[in-house]
Amino acid sequence: MEHLKIVGGRPLVGSVGVSGAKNAAVAIIPAALLSRGVCVIDNLPDIEDAVSLVDALEKMGARCERTGSGALMIDASGLSEYRANFDSVRRIRASYYLIGALLGRFRQAEVALPGGCNFGSRPIDQHIKGFEALGATVGIEHGMVIARADRLRGAHIYLDMASVGATINIMMAAVLAEGRTVIENAAKEPHIVDTANFLNILGADVKGAGTDTIRVSGVERLGGGEYTIIPDQIEAGTYMIAAAITGGDITVGNVIPKHMESVTAKLRETGAFVHEGDDTLIVRGARPIHAASVKTMYYPGFPTDLQPQMVALLTLGQGASYVTETVFENRYQYVNEMKRLGCDITVDGRMAVVNGVPRLTGAHVTATDLRAGAALVVAALAAEGETFISNVKYIDRGYENMVGKLRALGADISRAATADE
Ligand code: UD1
């Protein structure tokens, strides 16, 4: 086991490049199973969730090869396995995409129930509802999701909530179904558009991704193609917030500023300066940090995946900030850890009241999930003295080379084996 050691108090200064989007990568890798050709995925982030999925694909018989400079070649033309019950699948949440992809390709799928970050019950009933509407029978036996269909036929599906996972999963199962599928109340996150664009490059016919109605006209076969993954909205936001909390001055490169608008607006409310370039954002922290109200929402609202990092910033705000988490029921588990750094946060259901304190002080803390880990890093960068963060494996799931990137910005951060384990 490894931990991070951070000596806080240094403003972040310089440039940081954003990697490919985790949540697009974990959808696009399984989507390649729908193809009978060779897919090349560029700008693939070097993160553990992607490694786990590639491992799963290889175990199922796909040929995967890193072709250098962040590209991944996937050739699933000879695949005949529709079962996935490996550790690599059980570990991550996004393995649910294997269900949609395998169902689309083979009309059957057996996939271990997804694991991943635990912040609420995270059901997949909307995914299942979609598969069933397309003609599949879906059951859960011995921890496996088992889906089968004699034929997949296009259907009209209205999602009860704009679920990111269900939208992408149904889209994947529908591209090789007969006829037309309409997904209403679809989620609109950038990685949904990215996955649809990837499928279209392979020959699919998906229209409307990025709006709340997606129309998929089934095709008989998907071929190969090359596609470049979009920059990671959440990674970019994490560095923006880190610049703000440290009173730093950074340029975030390889970013789509449009995807960052909710974050940019909120950072400006806290007093930070943000300048939008074509594919860069300049962020300068300011003092005092103003309190702000934050409500997480589906895209284009403020992303739930940046809520913990934003709370970290608000712990040093002047006065009380009110944060409402509307997407996940239980996404404040990190608060107890963050309190070790000296912040004043009260949680009541979906609401957190963050009373700003004049300073944070370093402590031993534990990452409870991916974004919780990122939030602890953000807070530690501003805390006086040394912070030790254990459970770094969570951070590795979704951030490429976070230590290297922060060191290049002048942070005093290092990674070491934890002695007593
Ligand atoms: C995805 C992201 C995750 C992000 C989340 C919200 C990936 C791999 N993960 O997760 O990083 O935090 O979107 O932006 O892209 N729900 C149901 N039934 C379902 C599906 C969802 O009740 O069948 C509920 C969930 O419990 C949650 C809400 O809907 O309360 C949103 O979940 P969803 O958008 O599906 O999130 P994920 O796909 O799990």
XYZ file of C-alpha atoms and ligand atoms in Angstrom:
460
model
C 0.000 0.000 0.000
C 1.153 3.515 -0.723
C 0.321 6.921 0.654
C 0.788 10.503 -0.435
C 2.706 13.010 1.617
C 1.866 16.638 0.977
C 3.478 19.652 2.596
C 0.906 22.353 2.107
C 1.099 26.086 1.689
C 2.768 26.440 -1.711
C 0.793 28.275 -4.409
C 0.512 26.220 -7.598
C 2.203 28.012 -10.490
C 2.741 26.967 -14.118
C 0.979 24.854 -16.721
C -0.767 21.525 -16.495
C -2.079 19.405 -19.366
C -5.372 17.611 -18.934
C -5.514 13.901 -19.888
C -8.258 12.085 -21.760
C -11.565 11.820 -19.928
C -11.885 8.859 -17.579
C -15.630 8.559 -17.953
C -15.376 8.619 -21.747
C -12.542 6.077 -21.756
C -14.407 3.602 -19.567
C -17.372 3.713 -21.977
C -15.395 3.724 -25.224
C -13.179 0.733 -24.331
C -16.210 -1.589 -23.871
C -17.926 0.019 -26.880
C -15.054 -1.294 -29.032
C -16.450 -4.802 -28.416
C -19.301 -3.899 -30.769
C -16.858 -3.526 -33.643
C -15.770 -6.255 -36.064
C -12.779 -4.136 -37.088
C -9.728 -2.597 -35.472
C -10.326 0.427 -33.221
C -7.618 2.888 -32.288
C -8.382 5.091 -29.298
C -6.164 8.134 -28.907
C -5.651 10.267 -25.805
C -6.467 7.313 -23.566
C -5.732 8.300 -19.958
C -3.218 6.144 -18.097
C -5.501 5.321 -15.157
C -6.328 2.143 -13.285
C -9.972 1.972 -14.400
C -8.843 1.876 -18.036
C -6.200 -0.762 -17.207
C -8.894 -2.905 -15.529
C -11.192 -2.708 -18.536
C -8.413 -3.506 -21.007
C -7.530 -6.477 -18.824
C -11.161 -7.634 -18.946
C -11.286 -7.296 -22.733
C -8.055 -9.257 -23.131
C -9.318 -12.027 -20.867
C -12.384 -12.273 -23.085
C -10.243 -12.708 -26.189
C -9.864 -9.192 -27.606
C -6.394 -8.162 -28.790
C -5.363 -4.916 -27.079
C -2.107 -3.083 -27.655
C -0.769 0.231 -26.427
C 0.604 1.830 -29.564
C 2.580 4.545 -27.787
C 1.774 8.192 -26.984
C -1.408 7.276 -25.153
C -3.112 5.319 -27.957
C -4.768 1.938 -27.558
C -5.547 -0.514 -30.352
C -8.445 -2.897 -29.740
C -9.230 -5.741 -32.132
C -12.300 -7.611 -30.915
C -13.092 -9.164 -34.313
C -12.387 -12.705 -33.130
C -14.188 -12.379 -29.800
C -16.555 -15.204 -28.900
C -16.813 -14.825 -25.114
C -19.840 -13.059 -23.684
C -19.066 -13.746 -20.015
C -17.044 -11.425 -17.813
C -16.499 -12.468 -14.237
C -12.988 -11.370 -13.398
C -11.511 -9.262 -10.616
C -10.857 -6.509 -13.146
C -14.609 -6.334 -13.824
C -15.799 -6.594 -10.247
C -13.496 -3.771 -9.145
C -14.977 -0.991 -11.196
C -18.339 0.629 -11.601
C -18.079 1.195 -15.335
C -17.922 -2.539 -16.030
C -21.698 -2.211 -16.418
C -20.944 -1.009 -19.954
C -19.821 -4.534 -20.815
C -23.466 -5.615 -20.440
C -24.741 -3.240 -23.142
C -21.797 -3.917 -25.450
C -21.926 -7.729 -25.154
C -25.705 -7.794 -25.416
C -25.483 -5.721 -28.596
C -22.783 -7.917 -30.103
C -23.855 -11.421 -29.018
C -27.459 -10.964 -27.894
C -26.248 -12.274 -24.545
C -24.091 -11.070 -21.705
C -23.017 -12.363 -18.321
C -21.177 -9.722 -16.340
C -20.285 -9.526 -12.652
C -22.309 -6.870 -10.829
C -20.345 -3.608 -10.927
C -18.205 -2.455 -7.992
C -16.452 0.917 -7.857
C -16.918 3.935 -5.634
C -19.453 3.400 -2.918
C -21.427 6.562 -2.279
C -25.012 5.379 -2.168
C -26.877 2.348 -3.408
C -26.189 3.084 -7.107
C -28.807 0.761 -8.659
C -28.815 -0.155 -12.380
C -32.582 -0.529 -12.759
C -32.721 2.044 -15.576
C -30.086 0.139 -17.566
C -32.124 -3.046 -17.119
C -35.361 -1.307 -18.044
C -33.731 -0.197 -21.300
C -32.371 -3.647 -22.168
C -35.763 -5.192 -21.472
C -37.476 -2.634 -23.689
C -35.117 -3.730 -26.471
C -36.330 -7.313 -26.004
C -33.839 -8.803 -23.537
C -34.590 -10.740 -20.399
C -32.335 -9.664 -17.576
C -31.769 -11.371 -14.244
C -29.225 -11.417 -11.457
C -27.817 -14.784 -10.358
C -24.850 -15.485 -8.121
C -23.634 -11.894 -8.377
C -23.812 -11.899 -12.169
C -26.061 -9.807 -14.396
C -27.372 -12.211 -17.043
C -28.968 -10.693 -20.132
C -30.308 -12.587 -23.150
C -32.334 -11.702 -26.220
C -33.406 -13.718 -29.256
C -33.709 -10.454 -31.133
C -32.997 -6.874 -30.142
C -35.546 -4.474 -31.535
C -35.532 -0.695 -31.317
C -37.853 0.781 -28.680
C -38.988 4.043 -27.114
C -37.423 4.342 -23.661
C -38.112 7.075 -21.120
C -35.522 7.174 -18.338
C -36.873 7.919 -14.852
C -33.735 9.956 -14.171
C -31.108 11.258 -16.576
C -28.657 8.484 -15.734
C -25.285 8.751 -17.457
C -24.623 5.025 -17.254
C -28.081 3.970 -18.445
C -28.003 6.421 -21.373
C -24.670 5.108 -22.660
C -25.468 1.470 -21.960
C -28.798 1.538 -23.793
C -27.178 3.443 -26.667
C -24.550 0.682 -26.945
C -27.114 -2.134 -26.959
C -29.251 -0.255 -29.499
C -26.664 0.445 -32.205
C -26.844 -3.135 -33.518
C -30.565 -3.637 -32.760
C -33.188 -3.792 -35.498
C -34.925 -0.496 -36.162
C -35.030 2.733 -34.218
C -34.489 3.379 -30.525
C -35.407 6.649 -28.877
C -33.980 7.432 -25.424
C -35.913 10.228 -23.729
C -34.690 12.128 -20.666
C -31.194 11.084 -21.705
C -28.198 12.412 -19.806
C -26.200 15.113 -21.613
C -22.705 14.827 -20.151
C -19.787 15.431 -22.545
C -18.716 11.785 -22.396
C -22.130 10.735 -23.735
C -21.472 12.820 -26.833
C -17.955 11.369 -26.981
C -19.188 7.777 -26.860
C -21.832 8.501 -29.520
C -19.185 10.105 -31.749
C -16.965 7.052 -31.336
C -19.824 4.690 -32.254
C -20.672 6.839 -35.288
C -17.042 6.686 -36.484
C -17.431 2.892 -36.438
C -20.551 3.146 -38.607
C -23.356 3.519 -36.062
C -26.222 5.939 -36.560
C -26.684 7.854 -33.293
C -28.239 11.307 -33.362
C -29.035 13.824 -30.641
C -26.338 12.914 -28.099
C -25.861 15.959 -25.878
C -29.611 16.677 -25.900
C -32.224 14.926 -23.821
C -33.500 12.872 -26.769
C -31.146 10.412 -28.435
C -32.197 8.539 -31.566
C -30.371 5.403 -32.588
C -31.076 3.725 -35.916
C -29.751 0.179 -35.756
C -27.137 -0.944 -38.297
C -26.047 -4.494 -39.143
C -22.369 -4.181 -38.468
C -19.785 -1.833 -36.972
C -16.319 -1.648 -38.495
C -13.074 -0.196 -37.189
C -11.953 3.385 -36.825
C -9.717 5.828 -34.992
C -11.013 8.207 -32.342
C -9.560 10.751 -29.924
C -11.041 10.947 -26.423
C -12.063 14.386 -25.096
C -10.195 16.057 -22.221
C -11.286 15.158 -18.709
C -13.709 17.730 -17.317
C -13.275 16.520 -13.748
C -9.479 16.397 -13.829
C -9.424 19.927 -15.267
C -11.813 21.122 -12.562
C -9.712 19.522 -9.844
C -6.610 21.472 -10.917
C -8.634 24.675 -11.294
C -9.887 24.343 -7.731
C -6.396 23.451 -6.492
C -5.067 26.663 -8.041
C -7.824 28.663 -6.364
C -7.316 27.202 -2.896
C -3.538 27.709 -2.944
C -3.744 31.280 -4.248
C -1.890 30.008 -7.313
C -1.669 31.041 -10.961
C -1.934 28.205 -13.451
C -2.772 27.532 -17.063
C -4.833 24.405 -17.607
C -4.119 23.133 -21.117
C -5.912 20.684 -23.439
C -9.280 21.596 -21.987
C -12.679 22.365 -23.537
C -13.655 25.594 -21.718
C -17.337 25.090 -22.608
C -17.361 21.893 -20.513
C -16.021 23.844 -17.555
C -18.563 26.682 -17.490
C -20.340 25.676 -14.276
C -16.985 25.341 -12.518
C -15.637 28.581 -13.952
C -18.752 30.453 -12.800
C -18.536 29.009 -9.285
C -14.824 29.747 -8.965
C -15.454 33.342 -10.024
C -18.104 33.589 -7.294
C -15.470 32.584 -4.755
C -13.273 35.438 -5.989
C -10.874 33.548 -8.263
C -9.881 34.960 -11.657
C -10.585 32.651 -14.585
C -9.732 33.462 -18.198
C -11.056 31.245 -20.993
C -8.840 30.683 -24.034
C -9.595 28.409 -27.010
C -8.357 25.265 -25.319
C -6.844 26.689 -22.143
C -8.049 28.174 -18.883
C -5.997 30.494 -16.731
C -6.931 30.334 -13.054
C -5.621 32.704 -10.382
C -6.575 32.269 -6.784
C -7.461 35.327 -4.716
C -7.860 36.168 -1.037
C -10.274 36.273 0.640
C -12.085 33.214 -0.683
C -15.791 34.088 -0.739
C -18.429 31.670 0.499
C -20.734 30.277 -2.221
C -23.771 28.057 -2.614
C -23.276 24.963 -4.736
C -25.899 22.531 -5.968
C -24.773 19.515 -7.950
C -26.814 18.828 -11.068
C -26.671 16.827 -14.263
C -24.627 18.478 -17.046
C -24.473 21.398 -17.727
C -24.947 21.877 -13.969
C -22.164 21.686 -11.408
C -20.802 18.097 -11.532
C -21.202 15.866 -8.508
C -17.686 14.562 -9.230
C -16.292 17.998 -8.284
C -18.458 18.492 -5.201
C -15.861 17.192 -2.697
C -13.049 19.287 -4.232
C -15.284 22.388 -4.197
C -16.144 21.758 -0.553
C -12.398 21.630 0.142
C -12.063 25.137 -1.309
C -15.064 26.456 0.623
C -13.599 25.253 3.930
C -11.325 28.296 3.682
C -14.121 30.627 2.549
C -15.316 33.657 4.479
C -18.575 32.726 6.172
C -20.995 29.884 5.522
C -21.343 28.025 2.211
C -24.325 25.802 1.495
C -23.780 22.730 -0.647
C -26.602 20.513 -1.931
C -25.861 17.121 -3.437
C -28.757 16.198 -5.720
C -27.221 13.346 -7.739
C -26.042 10.829 -5.132
C -27.704 10.271 -1.777
C -24.564 9.636 0.227
C -21.647 11.572 -1.149
C -20.328 13.190 2.011
C -18.458 10.214 3.426
C -15.186 12.078 2.982
C -16.289 14.864 5.343
C -15.140 13.052 8.472
C -11.677 12.669 6.974
C -11.587 16.276 5.882
C -12.495 17.364 9.391
C -9.125 15.998 10.542
C -7.586 18.922 8.650
C -9.506 21.324 10.874
C -12.480 22.281 8.746
C -15.977 22.958 10.020
C -18.612 21.073 7.995
C -22.064 19.932 9.109
C -23.931 17.434 6.969
C -27.686 16.991 7.106
C -28.963 14.600 4.429
C -28.146 15.998 1.020
C -27.055 19.383 2.416
C -23.661 20.350 3.821
C -23.021 23.615 5.617
C -19.386 24.597 5.308
C -18.351 27.251 7.808
C -15.119 28.773 6.596
C -12.108 28.540 8.910
C -8.978 30.730 8.740
C -6.599 27.813 8.185
C -6.330 24.061 7.706
C -3.638 21.966 9.360
C -2.022 18.800 8.002
C -3.034 15.390 9.400
C -3.235 11.669 8.580
C -6.308 11.031 6.427
C -7.771 8.265 4.281
C -9.310 8.542 0.813
C -12.761 6.943 0.895
C -13.315 7.070 -2.871
C -11.814 8.580 -6.019
C -13.069 12.163 -5.799
C -12.875 12.133 -2.003
C -9.179 11.392 -2.442
C -8.827 14.286 -4.872
C -10.578 16.600 -2.411
C -8.195 15.612 0.359
C -5.265 16.379 -1.950
C -6.765 19.791 -2.759
C -7.272 20.590 0.937
C -3.815 19.292 1.873
C -2.168 21.562 -0.695
C -3.479 24.518 1.297
C -3.073 23.078 4.809
C -0.216 24.076 7.062
C 2.338 21.316 7.557
C 2.282 17.697 6.460
C -0.704 15.647 5.368
C -0.505 11.900 4.755
C -3.244 10.442 2.547
C -3.702 6.685 2.505
C -5.738 4.582 0.033
C -4.037 6.208 -2.963
C -5.398 3.361 -5.088
C -8.655 5.288 -5.341
C -6.921 8.317 -6.810
C -5.044 6.091 -9.288
C -8.370 4.868 -10.617
C -9.111 8.196 -12.240
C -6.166 10.635 -12.245
C -3.222 10.164 -14.589
C 0.054 11.004 -12.891
C -1.457 13.359 -10.337
C 1.745 13.498 -8.302
C 3.895 14.360 -11.335
C 1.475 17.012 -12.547
C 1.225 18.688 -9.136
C 4.998 18.570 -8.623
C 5.448 20.310 -11.986
C 3.182 23.068 -10.616
C 5.449 23.446 -7.587
C 3.556 21.352 -5.042
C 5.513 19.524 -2.362
C 3.928 16.110 -2.882
C 5.460 12.655 -2.899
C 4.362 9.070 -2.879
C 5.813 6.327 -0.723
C 5.111 2.820 0.488
C 3.273 2.790 3.797
C 5.738 1.327 6.286
C 3.507 -0.671 8.588
C 1.559 -2.589 5.901
C -21.596 8.412 -13.833
C -20.127 8.686 -13.685
C -19.822 9.229 -12.300
C -20.695 10.447 -12.025
C -22.157 10.166 -12.322
C -23.012 11.420 -12.249
C -19.132 7.074 -15.147
C -18.380 5.804 -15.284
N -19.420 7.452 -13.913
O -21.930 7.433 -12.850
O -18.446 9.567 -12.264
O -20.565 10.787 -10.672
O -22.309 9.623 -13.638
O -22.541 12.396 -13.122
O -19.411 7.749 -16.115
N -29.625 5.739 -10.783
C -30.667 4.887 -10.514
N -30.888 3.839 -11.346
C -30.091 3.587 -12.421
C -29.016 4.455 -12.686
C -28.820 5.521 -11.848
O -31.411 5.083 -9.544
O -30.333 2.601 -13.145
C -29.395 6.898 -9.897
C -28.062 6.808 -9.172
O -28.168 6.059 -7.986
C -27.734 8.252 -8.947
C -28.302 8.943 -10.189
O -29.264 8.047 -10.715
O -28.417 8.729 -7.817
C -27.275 9.264 -11.257
O -26.536 8.109 -11.574
P -25.823 7.917 -12.986
O -25.931 9.157 -13.793
O -26.309 6.642 -13.582
O -24.325 7.738 -12.543
P -23.310 6.634 -12.947
O -23.501 6.224 -14.378
O -23.265 5.573 -11.906
